[in-house]
Tab-separated table of N, CA, C and O in Angstrom:
chain	number	residue	atom	x	y	z
A	1	ARG	N	-28.488	-17.730	-4.083
A	1	ARG	CA	-28.085	-16.286	-3.744
A	1	ARG	C	-26.705	-16.063	-4.364
A	1	ARG	O	-25.815	-16.813	-4.189
A	2	TRP	N	-26.621	-14.887	-4.965
A	2	TRP	CA	-25.346	-14.424	-5.607
A	2	TRP	C	-24.528	-13.882	-4.655
A	2	TRP	O	-24.821	-13.154	-3.717
A	3	ALA	N	-23.153	-13.795	-4.954
A	3	ALA	CA	-22.151	-13.201	-4.220
A	3	ALA	C	-21.673	-11.876	-4.762
A	3	ALA	O	-21.566	-11.877	-6.031
A	4	PRO	N	-21.443	-10.843	-4.192
A	4	PRO	CA	-20.873	-9.581	-4.802
A	4	PRO	C	-19.497	-9.707	-5.424
A	4	PRO	O	-18.842	-10.817	-5.214
A	5	ILE	N	-19.270	-9.109	-6.364
A	5	ILE	CA	-18.088	-9.217	-7.341
A	5	ILE	C	-16.878	-9.192	-6.349
A	5	ILE	O	-15.961	-9.839	-6.589
A	6	ALA	N	-16.751	-8.374	-5.380
A	6	ALA	CA	-15.701	-8.380	-4.409
A	6	ALA	C	-15.539	-9.605	-3.826
A	6	ALA	O	-14.174	-9.946	-3.456
A	7	ASN	N	-16.442	-10.517	-3.500
A	7	ASN	CA	-16.266	-11.742	-2.670
A	7	ASN	C	-16.002	-12.749	-3.599
A	7	ASN	O	-15.858	-14.021	-3.298
A	8	ALA	N	-16.203	-12.557	-4.996
A	8	ALA	CA	-16.047	-13.809	-6.076
A	8	ALA	C	-14.780	-14.557	-5.871
A	8	ALA	O	-13.684	-13.831	-5.871
A	9	GLY	N	-14.865	-15.657	-5.624
A	9	GLY	CA	-13.444	-16.583	-5.473
A	9	GLY	C	-12.848	-16.714	-4.141
A	9	GLY	O	-11.916	-17.249	-3.934
A	10	LEU	N	-13.514	-16.004	-3.164
A	10	LEU	CA	-12.863	-15.903	-1.809
A	10	LEU	C	-13.462	-17.166	-1.035
A	10	LEU	O	-14.717	-17.524	-1.345
A	11	ASP	N	-12.551	-17.556	-0.290
A	11	ASP	CA	-13.028	-18.619	0.740
A	11	ASP	C	-14.085	-18.105	1.371
A	11	ASP	O	-14.305	-16.979	1.989
A	12	PRO	N	-15.278	-18.998	1.690
A	12	PRO	CA	-16.328	-18.543	2.598
A	12	PRO	C	-16.059	-18.329	3.800
A	12	PRO	O	-16.894	-17.589	4.698
A	13	VAL	N	-15.004	-18.824	4.418
A	13	VAL	CA	-14.630	-18.665	5.787
A	13	VAL	C	-13.564	-17.591	5.873
A	13	VAL	O	-12.435	-17.904	5.211
A	14	ARG	N	-13.578	-16.479	6.681
A	14	ARG	CA	-12.587	-15.509	6.745
A	14	ARG	C	-11.681	-15.719	7.790
A	14	ARG	O	-10.385	-15.501	7.607
A	15	ARG	N	-12.263	-16.106	8.974
A	15	ARG	CA	-11.323	-16.242	10.221
A	15	ARG	C	-11.112	-17.568	10.523
A	15	ARG	O	-11.952	-18.546	10.331
A	16	PHE	N	-9.712	-17.926	11.019
A	16	PHE	CA	-9.371	-19.348	11.364
A	16	PHE	C	-10.235	-19.527	12.665
A	16	PHE	O	-10.611	-18.876	13.470
A	17	SER	N	-10.557	-20.928	12.668
A	17	SER	CA	-11.355	-21.504	13.951
A	17	SER	C	-10.361	-21.655	15.049
A	17	SER	O	-9.121	-21.481	14.911
A	18	ARG	N	-10.969	-21.707	16.341
A	18	ARG	CA	-10.066	-21.953	17.379
A	18	ARG	C	-9.174	-23.032	17.170
A	18	ARG	O	-8.080	-23.119	17.579
A	19	ALA	N	-9.726	-24.231	16.725
A	19	ALA	CA	-8.941	-25.498	16.408
A	19	ALA	C	-7.878	-25.199	15.488
A	19	ALA	O	-6.712	-25.621	15.817
A	20	ASP	N	-8.072	-24.412	14.358
A	20	ASP	CA	-7.072	-24.044	13.403
A	20	ASP	C	-5.974	-23.174	14.130
A	20	ASP	O	-4.741	-23.364	13.926
A	21	ARG	N	-6.450	-22.345	14.838
A	21	ARG	CA	-5.451	-21.307	15.656
A	21	ARG	C	-4.586	-22.082	16.664
A	21	ARG	O	-3.324	-21.806	16.639
A	22	ALA	N	-5.254	-23.135	17.288
A	22	ALA	CA	-4.475	-23.966	18.264
A	22	ALA	C	-3.406	-24.750	17.361
A	22	ALA	O	-2.227	-24.783	17.817
A	23	ALA	N	-3.849	-25.170	16.271
A	23	ALA	CA	-2.929	-25.993	15.403
A	23	ALA	C	-1.709	-25.214	14.931
A	23	ALA	O	-0.642	-25.906	14.974
A	24	LEU	N	-2.050	-24.082	14.476
A	24	LEU	CA	-1.025	-23.079	14.039
A	24	LEU	C	0.017	-22.728	15.059
A	24	LEU	O	1.175	-22.933	14.990
A	25	LEU	N	-0.416	-22.529	16.222
A	25	LEU	CA	0.409	-22.141	17.486
A	25	LEU	C	1.162	-23.172	17.785
A	25	LEU	O	2.448	-23.085	18.134
A	26	THR	N	0.779	-24.399	17.985
A	26	THR	CA	1.307	-25.590	18.155
A	26	THR	C	2.496	-25.932	17.391
A	26	THR	O	3.735	-26.167	17.572
A	27	ARG	N	2.086	-25.810	15.953
A	27	ARG	CA	3.096	-26.255	15.037
A	27	ARG	C	4.209	-25.185	14.974
A	27	ARG	O	5.354	-25.603	14.694
A	28	ALA	N	4.062	-24.102	15.384
A	28	ALA	CA	5.044	-22.893	15.254
A	28	ALA	C	5.711	-23.017	16.636
A	28	ALA	O	6.642	-22.180	16.789
A	29	GLY	N	5.385	-23.659	17.666
A	29	GLY	CA	6.054	-23.647	18.804
A	29	GLY	C	5.618	-22.462	19.676
A	29	GLY	O	6.567	-22.091	20.652
A	30	GLY	N	4.529	-21.742	19.448
A	30	GLY	CA	4.133	-20.621	20.213
A	30	GLY	C	5.000	-19.532	19.913
A	30	GLY	O	5.032	-18.679	20.835
A	31	GLN	N	5.575	-19.384	18.883
A	31	GLN	CA	6.710	-18.335	18.580
A	31	GLN	C	6.286	-17.706	17.055
A	31	GLN	O	5.973	-18.468	16.256
A	32	CYS	N	6.513	-16.358	16.968
A	32	CYS	CA	6.380	-15.760	15.587
A	32	CYS	C	7.037	-16.466	14.450
A	32	CYS	O	8.296	-16.847	14.901
A	33	GLU	N	6.715	-16.783	13.450
A	33	GLU	CA	7.443	-17.377	12.239
A	33	GLU	C	8.117	-16.551	11.253
A	33	GLU	O	8.790	-17.051	10.499
A	34	ARG	N	8.272	-15.194	11.567
A	34	ARG	CA	8.833	-14.219	10.833
A	34	ARG	C	10.295	-14.427	10.804
A	34	ARG	O	11.001	-14.442	12.143
A	35	HIS	N	11.060	-14.702	9.771
A	35	HIS	CA	12.677	-14.772	9.791
A	35	HIS	C	13.168	-13.637	9.113
A	35	HIS	O	12.768	-13.252	7.778
A	36	GLY	N	14.210	-12.901	9.738
A	36	GLY	CA	14.937	-11.899	9.107
A	36	GLY	C	16.182	-12.338	8.565
A	36	GLY	O	16.596	-13.631	8.990
A	37	LEU	N	16.800	-11.818	7.687
A	37	LEU	CA	17.913	-12.198	6.970
A	37	LEU	C	19.240	-12.214	7.882
A	37	LEU	O	20.012	-12.955	7.894
A	38	ILE	N	19.304	-11.122	8.877
A	38	ILE	CA	20.531	-10.965	9.790
A	38	ILE	C	20.151	-11.689	11.062
A	38	ILE	O	20.886	-12.477	11.461
A	39	PHE	N	19.023	-11.605	11.729
A	39	PHE	CA	18.829	-12.028	13.058
A	39	PHE	C	18.131	-13.279	13.139
A	39	PHE	O	17.863	-13.831	14.321
A	40	GLY	N	17.572	-13.837	12.197
A	40	GLY	CA	17.083	-15.067	12.067
A	40	GLY	C	15.409	-14.909	12.654
A	40	GLY	O	14.937	-13.947	12.331
A	41	ARG	N	14.954	-15.930	13.257
A	41	ARG	CA	13.675	-16.070	13.553
A	41	ARG	C	13.170	-15.212	14.597
A	41	ARG	O	13.980	-14.915	15.797
A	42	CYS	N	12.070	-14.479	14.565
A	42	CYS	CA	11.666	-13.506	15.668
A	42	CYS	C	11.500	-14.327	16.864
A	42	CYS	O	10.883	-15.417	16.956
A	43	LYS	N	11.794	-13.646	18.025
A	43	LYS	CA	11.818	-14.297	19.297
A	43	LYS	C	10.382	-14.039	19.963
A	43	LYS	O	10.162	-14.625	21.186
A	44	ASP	N	9.493	-13.192	19.396
A	44	ASP	CA	8.218	-12.811	20.102
A	44	ASP	C	7.428	-13.959	20.404
A	44	ASP	O	6.963	-14.766	19.494
A	45	THR	N	6.823	-14.122	21.532
A	45	THR	CA	5.889	-15.212	22.072
A	45	THR	C	4.461	-14.447	22.509
A	45	THR	O	3.572	-15.167	22.792
A	46	ASP	N	4.479	-13.057	22.387
A	46	ASP	CA	3.219	-12.567	22.929
A	46	ASP	C	2.463	-11.962	21.723
A	46	ASP	O	3.213	-11.464	20.679
A	47	LYS	N	1.248	-11.770	21.970
A	47	LYS	CA	0.442	-11.010	20.909
A	47	LYS	C	0.533	-11.654	19.609
A	47	LYS	O	0.674	-10.948	18.638
A	48	LEU	N	0.384	-12.943	19.484
A	48	LEU	CA	0.509	-13.671	18.363
A	48	LEU	C	-0.832	-13.762	17.521
A	48	LEU	O	-1.934	-13.865	18.184
A	49	HIS	N	-0.609	-13.712	16.235
A	49	HIS	CA	-1.829	-13.683	15.426
A	49	HIS	C	-1.770	-14.939	14.467
A	49	HIS	O	-0.679	-15.261	13.892
A	50	ALA	N	-2.877	-15.509	14.199
A	50	ALA	CA	-2.916	-16.530	13.110
A	50	ALA	C	-3.233	-15.640	11.836
A	50	ALA	O	-4.262	-14.908	11.691
A	51	ASP	N	-2.283	-15.891	10.840
A	51	ASP	CA	-2.396	-15.010	9.568
A	51	ASP	C	-2.448	-15.935	8.443
A	51	ASP	O	-1.895	-16.877	8.486
A	52	HIS	N	-3.030	-15.410	7.347
A	52	HIS	CA	-2.777	-16.182	6.043
A	52	HIS	C	-1.612	-15.856	5.398
A	52	HIS	O	-1.280	-14.657	5.234
A	53	VAL	N	-0.814	-16.805	5.013
A	53	VAL	CA	0.343	-16.655	4.332
A	53	VAL	C	0.020	-15.864	3.077
A	53	VAL	O	0.457	-14.845	2.729
A	54	HIS	N	-0.886	-16.508	1.997
A	54	HIS	CA	-1.439	-15.729	0.903
A	54	HIS	C	-2.757	-15.050	1.284
A	54	HIS	O	-3.512	-15.788	2.023
A	55	PRO	N	-2.674	-13.847	1.337
A	55	PRO	CA	-3.662	-13.134	1.941
A	55	PRO	C	-5.215	-13.497	1.611
A	55	PRO	O	-5.325	-13.710	0.432
A	56	TYR	N	-6.256	-13.537	2.556
A	56	TYR	CA	-7.553	-13.925	2.192
A	56	TYR	C	-8.092	-13.070	1.272
A	56	TYR	O	-8.686	-13.430	0.282
A	57	SER	N	-7.774	-11.728	1.448
A	57	SER	CA	-8.354	-10.705	0.487
A	57	SER	C	-7.840	-10.766	-0.928
A	57	SER	O	-8.337	-10.326	-1.868
A	58	LYS	N	-6.725	-11.700	-1.224
A	58	LYS	CA	-6.240	-11.826	-2.494
A	58	LYS	C	-6.509	-13.212	-2.984
A	58	LYS	O	-5.772	-13.789	-3.764
A	59	GLY	N	-7.546	-13.990	-2.404
A	59	GLY	CA	-7.816	-15.241	-2.765
A	59	GLY	C	-7.297	-16.414	-2.024
A	59	GLY	O	-7.445	-17.593	-2.442
A	60	GLY	N	-6.456	-16.244	-1.047
A	60	GLY	CA	-5.946	-17.243	-0.132
A	60	GLY	C	-6.975	-18.080	0.786
A	60	GLY	O	-8.051	-17.379	1.204
A	61	SER	N	-6.980	-19.195	1.040
A	61	SER	CA	-7.835	-19.902	1.752
A	61	SER	C	-7.561	-19.837	3.255
A	61	SER	O	-6.401	-19.616	3.670
A	62	THR	N	-8.717	-20.058	3.928
A	62	THR	CA	-8.494	-20.079	5.423
A	62	THR	C	-8.227	-21.595	5.826
A	62	THR	O	-9.325	-22.127	6.468
A	63	THR	N	-7.204	-22.080	5.680
A	63	THR	CA	-6.836	-23.326	6.181
A	63	THR	C	-5.539	-23.389	6.832
A	63	THR	O	-4.828	-22.597	6.629
A	64	VAL	N	-5.301	-24.389	7.687
A	64	VAL	CA	-4.049	-24.500	8.291
A	64	VAL	C	-2.839	-24.490	7.339
A	64	VAL	O	-1.729	-24.089	7.550
A	65	GLY	N	-3.046	-25.179	6.214
A	65	GLY	CA	-2.010	-25.123	5.031
A	65	GLY	C	-1.568	-23.712	4.622
A	65	GLY	O	-0.551	-23.580	4.240
A	66	ASN	N	-2.497	-22.868	4.776
A	66	ASN	CA	-2.151	-21.370	4.253
A	66	ASN	C	-1.952	-20.453	5.621
A	66	ASN	O	-2.065	-19.351	5.347
A	67	GLY	N	-1.697	-21.068	6.710
A	67	GLY	CA	-1.737	-20.228	8.081
A	67	GLY	C	-0.304	-20.224	8.452
A	67	GLY	O	0.563	-21.057	8.340
A	68	GLN	N	-0.066	-19.081	9.160
A	68	GLN	CA	1.269	-18.926	9.878
A	68	GLN	C	0.975	-18.149	11.157
A	68	GLN	O	-0.143	-17.524	11.292
A	69	VAL	N	1.997	-18.164	12.025
A	69	VAL	CA	1.751	-17.342	13.188
A	69	VAL	C	2.820	-15.991	13.142
A	69	VAL	O	3.978	-16.441	12.900
A	70	LEU	N	2.410	-14.977	13.367
A	70	LEU	CA	2.804	-13.717	13.288
A	70	LEU	C	2.683	-12.848	14.515
A	70	LEU	O	1.513	-12.994	15.024
A	71	CYS	N	3.718	-12.210	15.127
A	71	CYS	CA	3.468	-11.309	16.217
A	71	CYS	C	2.672	-10.147	15.648
A	71	CYS	O	2.735	-10.091	14.317
A	72	SER	N	2.178	-9.359	16.520
A	72	SER	CA	1.275	-8.160	15.930
A	72	SER	C	2.186	-7.395	15.122
A	72	SER	O	1.673	-6.711	14.054
A	73	ARG	N	3.503	-6.904	15.409
A	73	ARG	CA	4.317	-6.103	14.549
A	73	ARG	C	4.502	-6.646	13.260
A	73	ARG	O	4.230	-6.120	12.167
A	74	HIS	N	4.874	-7.994	13.249
A	74	HIS	CA	5.285	-8.607	11.698
A	74	HIS	C	3.966	-8.743	11.094
A	74	HIS	O	4.009	-8.605	9.818
A	75	ASN	N	2.716	-8.988	11.600
A	75	ASN	CA	1.778	-9.148	10.967
A	75	ASN	C	1.067	-7.920	10.220
A	75	ASN	O	0.755	-7.791	9.227
A	76	LYS	N	1.278	-6.708	11.084
A	76	LYS	CA	1.013	-5.455	10.535
A	76	LYS	C	1.817	-5.024	9.404
A	76	LYS	O	1.629	-4.411	8.305
A	77	GLN	N	3.118	-5.243	9.674
A	77	GLN	CA	4.203	-5.115	8.479
A	77	GLN	C	3.863	-5.952	7.252
A	77	GLN	O	3.971	-5.336	6.215
A	78	LYS	N	3.431	-7.146	7.521
A	78	LYS	CA	3.221	-7.841	6.267
A	78	LYS	C	2.003	-7.433	5.470
A	78	LYS	O	1.937	-7.332	4.243
A	79	ALA	N	1.027	-6.891	6.129
A	79	ALA	CA	-0.429	-6.503	5.628
A	79	ALA	C	-1.007	-7.616	4.624
A	79	ALA	O	-0.872	-8.729	4.809
A	80	ALA	N	-1.467	-7.128	3.480
A	80	ALA	CA	-2.099	-8.064	2.540
A	80	ALA	C	-1.180	-8.150	1.255
A	80	ALA	O	-1.639	-8.459	0.165
A	81	ARG	N	0.198	-8.270	1.650
A	81	ARG	CA	1.192	-8.696	0.417
A	81	ARG	C	1.154	-9.998	0.223
A	81	ARG	O	1.250	-10.881	1.036
A	82	ILE	N	1.124	-10.402	-1.134
A	82	ILE	CA	1.246	-11.647	-1.541
A	82	ILE	C	2.703	-12.032	-1.730
A	82	ILE	O	3.482	-11.438	-2.346
A	83	PRO	N	3.042	-13.158	-1.022
A	83	PRO	CA	4.525	-13.418	-0.947
A	83	PRO	C	4.858	-14.076	-2.328
A	83	PRO	O	4.103	-14.693	-3.171
A	84	PHE	N	6.104	-13.893	-2.702
A	84	PHE	CA	6.910	-14.366	-3.946
A	84	PHE	C	7.081	-15.867	-3.653
A	84	PHE	O	7.088	-16.271	-2.506
A	85	ASN	N	7.147	-16.810	-4.774
A	85	ASN	CA	7.292	-18.118	-4.686
A	85	ASN	C	8.670	-18.442	-3.855
A	85	ASN	O	8.747	-19.361	-3.085
A	86	TRP	N	9.857	-17.648	-4.054
A	86	TRP	CA	11.049	-17.825	-3.408
A	86	TRP	C	10.796	-17.457	-1.769
A	86	TRP	O	11.415	-18.223	-0.993
A	87	GLU	N	9.964	-16.662	-1.441
A	87	GLU	CA	9.583	-16.537	0.014
A	87	GLU	C	8.955	-17.642	0.654
A	87	GLU	O	9.197	-18.093	1.756
A	88	LEU	N	8.058	-18.394	-0.129
A	88	LEU	CA	7.411	-19.495	0.183
A	88	LEU	C	8.313	-20.774	0.463
A	88	LEU	O	8.270	-21.360	1.326
A	89	ARG	N	9.332	-20.900	-0.520
A	89	ARG	CA	10.263	-22.003	-0.442
A	89	ARG	C	11.097	-21.698	0.817
A	89	ARG	O	11.399	-22.641	1.598
A	90	ARG	N	11.322	-20.370	0.883
A	90	ARG	CA	12.324	-20.183	2.130
A	90	ARG	C	11.467	-20.490	3.585
A	90	ARG	O	12.066	-21.069	4.432
A	91	LEU	N	10.441	-20.103	3.590
A	91	LEU	CA	9.427	-20.258	4.733
A	91	LEU	C	9.465	-21.767	5.116
A	91	LEU	O	9.602	-22.298	6.110
A	92	GLU	N	9.068	-22.592	4.190
A	92	GLU	CA	9.015	-24.056	4.103
A	92	GLU	C	10.256	-24.749	4.605
A	92	GLU	O	10.392	-25.607	5.436
A	93	LYS	N	11.342	-24.169	3.888
A	93	LYS	CA	12.749	-24.614	4.409
A	93	LYS	C	13.140	-24.385	5.826
A	93	LYS	O	13.412	-25.338	6.765
A	94	GLN	N	12.704	-23.196	6.304
A	94	GLN	CA	12.937	-22.737	7.679
A	94	GLN	C	12.031	-23.487	8.676
A	94	GLN	O	12.577	-23.876	9.879
A	95	ARG	N	10.799	-23.808	8.284
A	95	ARG	CA	9.733	-24.438	9.072
A	95	ARG	C	10.350	-25.990	9.668
A	95	ARG	O	9.964	-26.571	10.601
A	96	ALA	N	11.215	-26.495	8.620
A	96	ALA	CA	11.712	-27.689	8.895
A	96	ALA	C	12.561	-27.888	10.103
A	96	ALA	O	12.630	-29.013	10.937
A	97	SER	N	13.047	-26.767	10.596
A	97	SER	CA	13.790	-26.726	11.738
A	97	SER	C	13.136	-26.673	13.157
A	97	SER	O	13.681	-26.928	14.125
A	98	TYR	N	11.751	-26.159	13.036
A	98	TYR	CA	11.020	-26.181	14.193
A	98	TYR	C	9.650	-26.607	14.420
A	98	TYR	O	9.092	-26.824	15.368
A	99	PHE	N	9.271	-27.329	13.107
A	99	PHE	CA	7.845	-27.920	12.912
A	99	PHE	C	8.120	-29.416	13.605
A	99	PHE	O	9.070	-29.916	13.404
A	100	PRO	N	6.967	-29.897	14.221
A	100	PRO	CA	6.983	-31.276	14.657
A	100	PRO	C	7.052	-31.974	13.496
A	100	PRO	O	6.658	-31.705	12.435
A	101	GLU	N	7.675	-33.287	13.593
A	101	GLU	CA	7.835	-34.173	12.406
A	101	GLU	C	6.737	-34.360	11.619
A	101	GLU	O	6.589	-34.734	10.575
A	102	TYR	N	5.500	-34.614	12.368
A	102	TYR	CA	4.176	-34.933	11.722
A	102	TYR	C	3.583	-33.932	11.058
A	102	TYR	O	2.606	-34.070	10.068
A	103	ALA	N	4.124	-32.716	11.129
A	103	ALA	CA	3.572	-31.523	10.442
A	103	ALA	C	4.196	-31.057	9.156
A	103	ALA	O	5.393	-31.085	9.045
A	104	SER	N	3.506	-30.802	8.118
A	104	SER	CA	4.041	-30.404	6.957
A	104	SER	C	4.389	-28.906	6.900
A	104	SER	O	3.464	-28.210	7.378
A	105	GLY	N	5.380	-28.529	6.396
A	105	GLY	CA	5.735	-27.062	6.392
A	105	GLY	C	5.375	-26.378	5.177
A	105	GLY	O	5.540	-25.351	4.834
A	106	ALA	N	4.792	-27.252	4.178
A	106	ALA	CA	4.338	-26.754	2.878
A	106	ALA	C	3.210	-25.571	3.010
A	106	ALA	O	2.355	-25.741	3.852
A	107	VAL	N	3.191	-24.656	2.084
A	107	VAL	CA	2.198	-23.680	2.203
A	107	VAL	C	1.309	-24.128	0.967
A	107	VAL	O	1.667	-24.256	-0.091
A	108	VAL	N	-0.254	-24.213	1.277
A	108	VAL	CA	-0.984	-24.523	0.193
A	108	VAL	C	-1.910	-23.189	0.236
A	108	VAL	O	-2.707	-22.724	1.184
A	109	ARG	N	-1.695	-22.402	-0.822
A	109	ARG	CA	-2.273	-20.953	-0.933
A	109	ARG	C	-3.783	-20.992	-1.096
A	109	ARG	O	-4.576	-20.379	-0.406
A	110	ARG	N	-4.383	-21.957	-1.835
A	110	ARG	CA	-5.701	-22.210	-2.034
A	110	ARG	C	-6.164	-23.625	-2.067
A	110	ARG	O	-5.379	-24.622	-2.434
A	111	ALA	N	-7.396	-23.936	-1.286
A	111	ALA	CA	-7.647	-25.370	-1.333
A	111	ALA	C	-8.131	-25.791	-2.658
A	111	ALA	O	-8.703	-24.944	-3.428
A	112	PRO	N	-7.803	-26.956	-3.009
A	112	PRO	CA	-8.135	-27.519	-4.369
A	112	PRO	C	-9.746	-27.490	-4.447
A	112	PRO	O	-10.504	-27.895	-3.465
A	113	SER	N	-10.224	-26.810	-5.667
A	113	SER	CA	-11.607	-26.815	-6.030
A	113	SER	C	-12.299	-26.160	-4.848
A	113	SER	O	-13.680	-26.852	-4.690
A	114	GLY	N	-11.882	-25.260	-4.212
A	114	GLY	CA	-12.796	-24.707	-3.025
A	114	GLY	C	-12.925	-25.302	-1.906
A	114	GLY	O	-13.698	-24.747	-1.007
A	115	ARG	N	-12.359	-26.617	-1.703
A	115	ARG	CA	-12.836	-27.395	-0.430
A	115	ARG	C	-11.802	-26.947	0.498
A	115	ARG	O	-10.618	-26.419	0.407
A	116	ARG	N	-12.227	-27.184	1.728
A	116	ARG	CA	-11.279	-26.881	3.049
A	116	ARG	C	-10.412	-27.914	3.228
A	116	ARG	O	-10.651	-29.074	3.208
A	117	VAL	N	-9.035	-27.669	3.526
A	117	VAL	CA	-7.941	-28.510	3.631
A	117	VAL	C	-7.716	-28.688	5.185
A	117	VAL	O	-7.465	-27.659	5.837
């Protein structure tokens, strides 16, 4: 079966599984991961969304490595924007302060050779 051009190269899974969402929430400490330059990390713990760091619609994989937790306001604000590499490095550095020791803060935009990570 052929895939439409619009879906070419996209991960076959669009939504995070319950287990993946739970892992993302645990790893983020149940708090929005958005960091502002002045006020630091968003304090919101309600209406949290599992979000693709590199948007699914732009080829990002639906994996924990490409996931983040955002409150509804920051998720809507981010939309389908692809983050710059410096933004990813900044996020990875900030994650070191709140991620559990066993969890990697690295962002994996796409799973290698189409496999789920």
